[in-house]
mmCIF file of C-alpha atoms in Angstrom:
data_model
loop_
_atom_site.group_PDB
_atom_site.id
_atom_site.type_symbol
_atom_site.label_atom_id
_atom_site.label_comp_id
_atom_site.label_asym_id
_atom_site.label_seq_id
_atom_site.Cartn_x
_atom_site.Cartn_y
_atom_site.Cartn_z
ATOM 1 C CA UNK A 1 -34.099 -99.163 30.684
ATOM 2 C CA UNK A 2 -30.470 -99.566 31.841
ATOM 3 C CA UNK A 3 -30.918 -96.705 34.644
ATOM 4 C CA UNK A 4 -33.493 -98.909 36.132
ATOM 5 C CA UNK A 5 -31.103 -101.725 36.408
ATOM 6 C CA UNK A 6 -28.292 -99.643 38.176
ATOM 7 C CA UNK A 7 -26.582 -99.731 40.527
ATOM 8 C CA UNK A 8 -25.604 -103.530 40.163
ATOM 9 C CA UNK A 9 -23.526 -104.968 43.099
ATOM 10 C CA UNK A 10 -21.033 -108.082 41.879
ATOM 11 C CA UNK A 11 -18.559 -109.852 43.983
ATOM 12 C CA UNK A 12 -16.168 -112.661 43.549
ATOM 13 C CA UNK A 13 -12.733 -113.990 43.580
ATOM 14 C CA UNK A 14 -9.954 -112.490 41.431
ATOM 15 C CA UNK A 15 -8.771 -114.812 38.505
ATOM 16 C CA UNK A 16 -6.028 -114.300 35.909
ATOM 17 C CA UNK A 17 -7.245 -112.814 32.864
ATOM 18 C CA UNK A 18 -5.566 -112.461 29.585
ATOM 19 C CA UNK A 19 -2.566 -110.613 30.801
ATOM 20 C CA UNK A 20 -3.144 -107.653 28.572
ATOM 21 C CA UNK A 21 -4.364 -105.196 31.062
ATOM 22 C CA UNK A 22 -0.985 -104.499 32.614
ATOM 23 C CA UNK A 23 1.298 -105.487 29.900
ATOM 24 C CA UNK A 24 -0.052 -104.274 26.525
ATOM 25 C CA UNK A 25 -2.311 -101.413 27.962
ATOM 26 C CA UNK A 26 -0.557 -100.063 31.038
ATOM 27 C CA UNK A 27 -4.050 -100.460 32.576
ATOM 28 C CA UNK A 28 -4.209 -103.333 35.045
ATOM 29 C CA UNK A 29 -7.446 -105.041 35.630
ATOM 30 C CA UNK A 30 -8.989 -107.540 37.960
ATOM 31 C CA UNK A 31 -10.960 -110.009 36.388
ATOM 32 C CA UNK A 32 -14.040 -112.180 37.760
ATOM 33 C CA UNK A 33 -14.373 -115.888 36.867
ATOM 34 C CA UNK A 34 -16.877 -116.687 34.226
ATOM 35 C CA UNK A 35 -19.540 -117.774 36.583
ATOM 36 C CA UNK A 36 -19.661 -114.483 38.120
ATOM 37 C CA UNK A 37 -19.707 -112.892 34.659
ATOM 38 C CA UNK A 38 -22.640 -115.262 33.590
ATOM 39 C CA UNK A 39 -24.597 -114.336 36.804
ATOM 40 C CA UNK A 40 -24.962 -110.783 35.588
ATOM 41 C CA UNK A 41 -28.282 -109.427 34.425
ATOM 42 C CA UNK A 42 -28.901 -110.397 30.610
ATOM 43 C CA UNK A 43 -30.380 -107.019 30.297
ATOM 44 C CA UNK A 44 -27.111 -105.241 31.162
ATOM 45 C CA UNK A 45 -25.456 -104.314 27.563
ATOM 46 C CA UNK A 46 -21.855 -104.971 26.856
ATOM 47 C CA UNK A 47 -19.751 -101.786 27.028
ATOM 48 C CA UNK A 48 -17.656 -99.732 29.347
ATOM 49 C CA UNK A 49 -19.214 -98.752 32.784
ATOM 50 C CA UNK A 50 -17.955 -96.879 35.808
ATOM 51 C CA UNK A 51 -18.547 -97.161 39.751
ATOM 52 C CA UNK A 52 -16.776 -98.334 42.845
ATOM 53 C CA UNK A 53 -14.574 -101.167 43.905
ATOM 54 C CA UNK A 54 -12.895 -102.764 46.818
ATOM 55 C CA UNK A 55 -10.270 -105.567 47.692
ATOM 56 C CA UNK A 56 -11.018 -107.781 50.725
ATOM 57 C CA UNK A 57 -13.435 -105.208 52.500
ATOM 58 C CA UNK A 58 -10.464 -102.456 52.115
ATOM 59 C CA UNK A 59 -10.661 -98.989 51.129
ATOM 60 C CA UNK A 60 -13.420 -98.312 48.181
ATOM 61 C CA UNK A 61 -11.878 -96.673 45.108
ATOM 62 C CA UNK A 62 -13.398 -95.434 41.775
ATOM 63 C CA UNK A 63 -13.216 -97.862 39.033
ATOM 64 C CA UNK A 64 -14.037 -98.320 35.297
ATOM 65 C CA UNK A 65 -14.874 -101.685 33.800
ATOM 66 C CA UNK A 66 -15.584 -103.572 30.735
ATOM 67 C CA UNK A 67 -18.431 -105.956 30.152
ATOM 68 C CA UNK A 68 -18.256 -107.811 27.136
ATOM 69 C CA UNK A 69 -16.453 -109.647 24.371
ATOM 70 C CA UNK A 70 -13.545 -107.158 23.757
ATOM 71 C CA UNK A 71 -13.922 -107.162 19.929
ATOM 72 C CA UNK A 72 -10.311 -105.620 19.432
ATOM 73 C CA UNK A 73 -9.154 -108.949 20.813
ATOM 74 C CA UNK A 74 -12.015 -111.264 19.398
ATOM 75 C CA UNK A 75 -12.557 -112.865 22.808
ATOM 76 C CA UNK A 76 -14.529 -116.125 22.681
ATOM 77 C CA UNK A 77 -15.801 -115.677 26.202
ATOM 78 C CA UNK A 78 -17.663 -112.510 27.623
ATOM 79 C CA UNK A 79 -15.613 -111.116 30.597
ATOM 80 C CA UNK A 80 -15.930 -108.392 33.254
ATOM 81 C CA UNK A 81 -12.597 -106.544 33.552
ATOM 82 C CA UNK A 82 -12.256 -104.044 36.443
ATOM 83 C CA UNK A 83 -9.504 -101.255 36.439
ATOM 84 C CA UNK A 84 -9.596 -99.596 39.873
ATOM 85 C CA UNK A 85 -8.179 -96.070 40.085
ATOM 86 C CA UNK A 86 -5.676 -97.009 42.880
ATOM 87 C CA UNK A 87 -2.065 -98.504 42.369
ATOM 88 C CA UNK A 88 -2.094 -101.838 44.512
ATOM 89 C CA UNK A 89 1.744 -102.652 43.485
ATOM 90 C CA UNK A 90 0.989 -106.288 43.914
ATOM 91 C CA UNK A 91 -0.961 -109.251 42.115
ATOM 92 C CA UNK A 92 -4.581 -109.610 43.474
ATOM 93 C CA UNK A 93 -5.163 -112.803 42.349
ATOM 94 C CA UNK A 94 -7.444 -115.128 44.774
ATOM 95 C CA UNK A 95 -8.418 -112.120 46.533
ATOM 96 C CA UNK A 96 -12.064 -110.881 46.991
ATOM 97 C CA UNK A 97 -13.222 -108.097 44.545
ATOM 98 C CA UNK A 98 -16.729 -106.344 45.300
ATOM 99 C CA UNK A 99 -17.758 -103.768 42.697
ATOM 100 C CA UNK A 100 -20.890 -101.388 42.448
ATOM 101 C CA UNK A 101 -21.762 -100.450 38.794
ATOM 102 C CA UNK A 102 -22.964 -96.981 38.911
ATOM 103 C CA UNK A 103 -23.316 -95.863 35.359
ATOM 104 C CA UNK A 104 -22.783 -96.563 31.501
ATOM 105 C CA UNK A 105 -19.927 -94.775 29.731
ATOM 106 C CA UNK A 106 -20.252 -96.213 26.158
ATOM 107 C CA UNK A 107 -21.134 -99.361 24.096
ATOM 108 C CA UNK A 108 -18.379 -102.010 23.374
ATOM 109 C CA UNK A 109 -16.832 -101.523 20.144
ATOM 110 C CA UNK A 110 -13.702 -102.716 18.333
ATOM 111 C CA UNK A 111 -10.731 -99.981 17.628
ATOM 112 C CA UNK A 112 -8.277 -99.637 14.549
ATOM 113 C CA UNK A 113 -5.188 -99.788 16.770
ATOM 114 C CA UNK A 114 -4.065 -100.621 20.340
ATOM 115 C CA UNK A 115 -3.434 -96.888 20.899
ATOM 116 C CA UNK A 116 -7.081 -95.836 19.957
ATOM 117 C CA UNK A 117 -7.948 -98.424 22.512
ATOM 118 C CA UNK A 118 -5.773 -97.007 25.426
ATOM 119 C CA UNK A 119 -6.955 -93.582 24.390
ATOM 120 C CA UNK A 120 -10.644 -94.643 24.628
ATOM 121 C CA UNK A 121 -9.943 -96.327 28.292
ATOM 122 C CA UNK A 122 -8.134 -93.122 29.374
ATOM 123 C CA UNK A 123 -11.347 -91.140 28.227
ATOM 124 C CA UNK A 124 -13.252 -93.233 30.140
ATOM 125 C CA UNK A 125 -11.365 -93.024 33.312
ATOM 126 C CA UNK A 126 -11.534 -89.262 32.930
ATOM 127 C CA UNK A 127 -15.186 -89.187 32.446
ATOM 128 C CA UNK A 128 -15.648 -91.722 35.492
ATOM 129 C CA UNK A 129 -13.601 -89.508 37.840
ATOM 130 C CA UNK A 130 -16.070 -86.514 37.116
ATOM 131 C CA UNK A 131 -19.002 -88.595 37.157
ATOM 132 C CA UNK A 132 -18.315 -90.402 40.608
ATOM 133 C CA UNK A 133 -17.899 -87.140 42.274
ATOM 134 C CA UNK A 134 -21.460 -86.037 41.747
ATOM 135 C CA UNK A 135 -23.424 -86.512 45.025
ATOM 136 C CA UNK A 136 -25.787 -89.236 44.124
ATOM 137 C CA UNK A 137 -23.168 -91.329 42.689
ATOM 138 C CA UNK A 138 -20.600 -90.592 45.534
ATOM 139 C CA UNK A 139 -22.767 -91.675 48.328
ATOM 140 C CA UNK A 140 -22.585 -95.193 46.834
ATOM 141 C CA UNK A 141 -19.009 -95.592 47.906
ATOM 142 C CA UNK A 142 -20.331 -95.717 51.704
ATOM 143 C CA UNK A 143 -22.446 -98.683 50.666
ATOM 144 C CA UNK A 144 -22.576 -101.443 53.334
ATOM 145 C CA UNK A 145 -21.935 -103.797 50.557
ATOM 146 C CA UNK A 146 -18.386 -102.850 50.889
ATOM 147 C CA UNK A 147 -18.222 -103.605 54.616
ATOM 148 C CA UNK A 148 -17.179 -106.978 56.093
ATOM 149 C CA UNK A 149 -20.849 -107.838 56.910
ATOM 150 C CA UNK A 150 -22.826 -106.380 53.985
ATOM 151 C CA UNK A 151 -26.251 -105.435 54.750
ATOM 152 C CA UNK A 152 -29.156 -105.523 52.334
ATOM 153 C CA UNK A 153 -29.528 -102.538 50.333
ATOM 154 C CA UNK A 154 -32.682 -100.667 50.373
#
């Protein structure tokens, strides 16, 4: 059962993705390298998720992410693309991204148009903002995982 898998903590160096997040979608993403993607639990289904993220042990922000093949684009490799609900105004390539996957929003699917994809992501963002304000989910923002010297989660 998915609820027994979550939260999931993942970290790694931000790498270049396909260049579509900012350019085509207006929704910049931070991407993990393939070895991080392959290290995710196999039982974690593809789709849209929400949670918390930080860069270089900095401030923790709300985020949404896609785990999967991005069928609209016919990707050949599985990816994890994180959109933090914060404007960094700079490239983050080479920086360290830590995420806490808190909940599942929807399964992965293809879309009839680019605008339909953008609308779905915007709906995911709106839903994530509300869900992450729930006390049980909000407390995960304070996880010691996001600090410079992560502790062991209980």
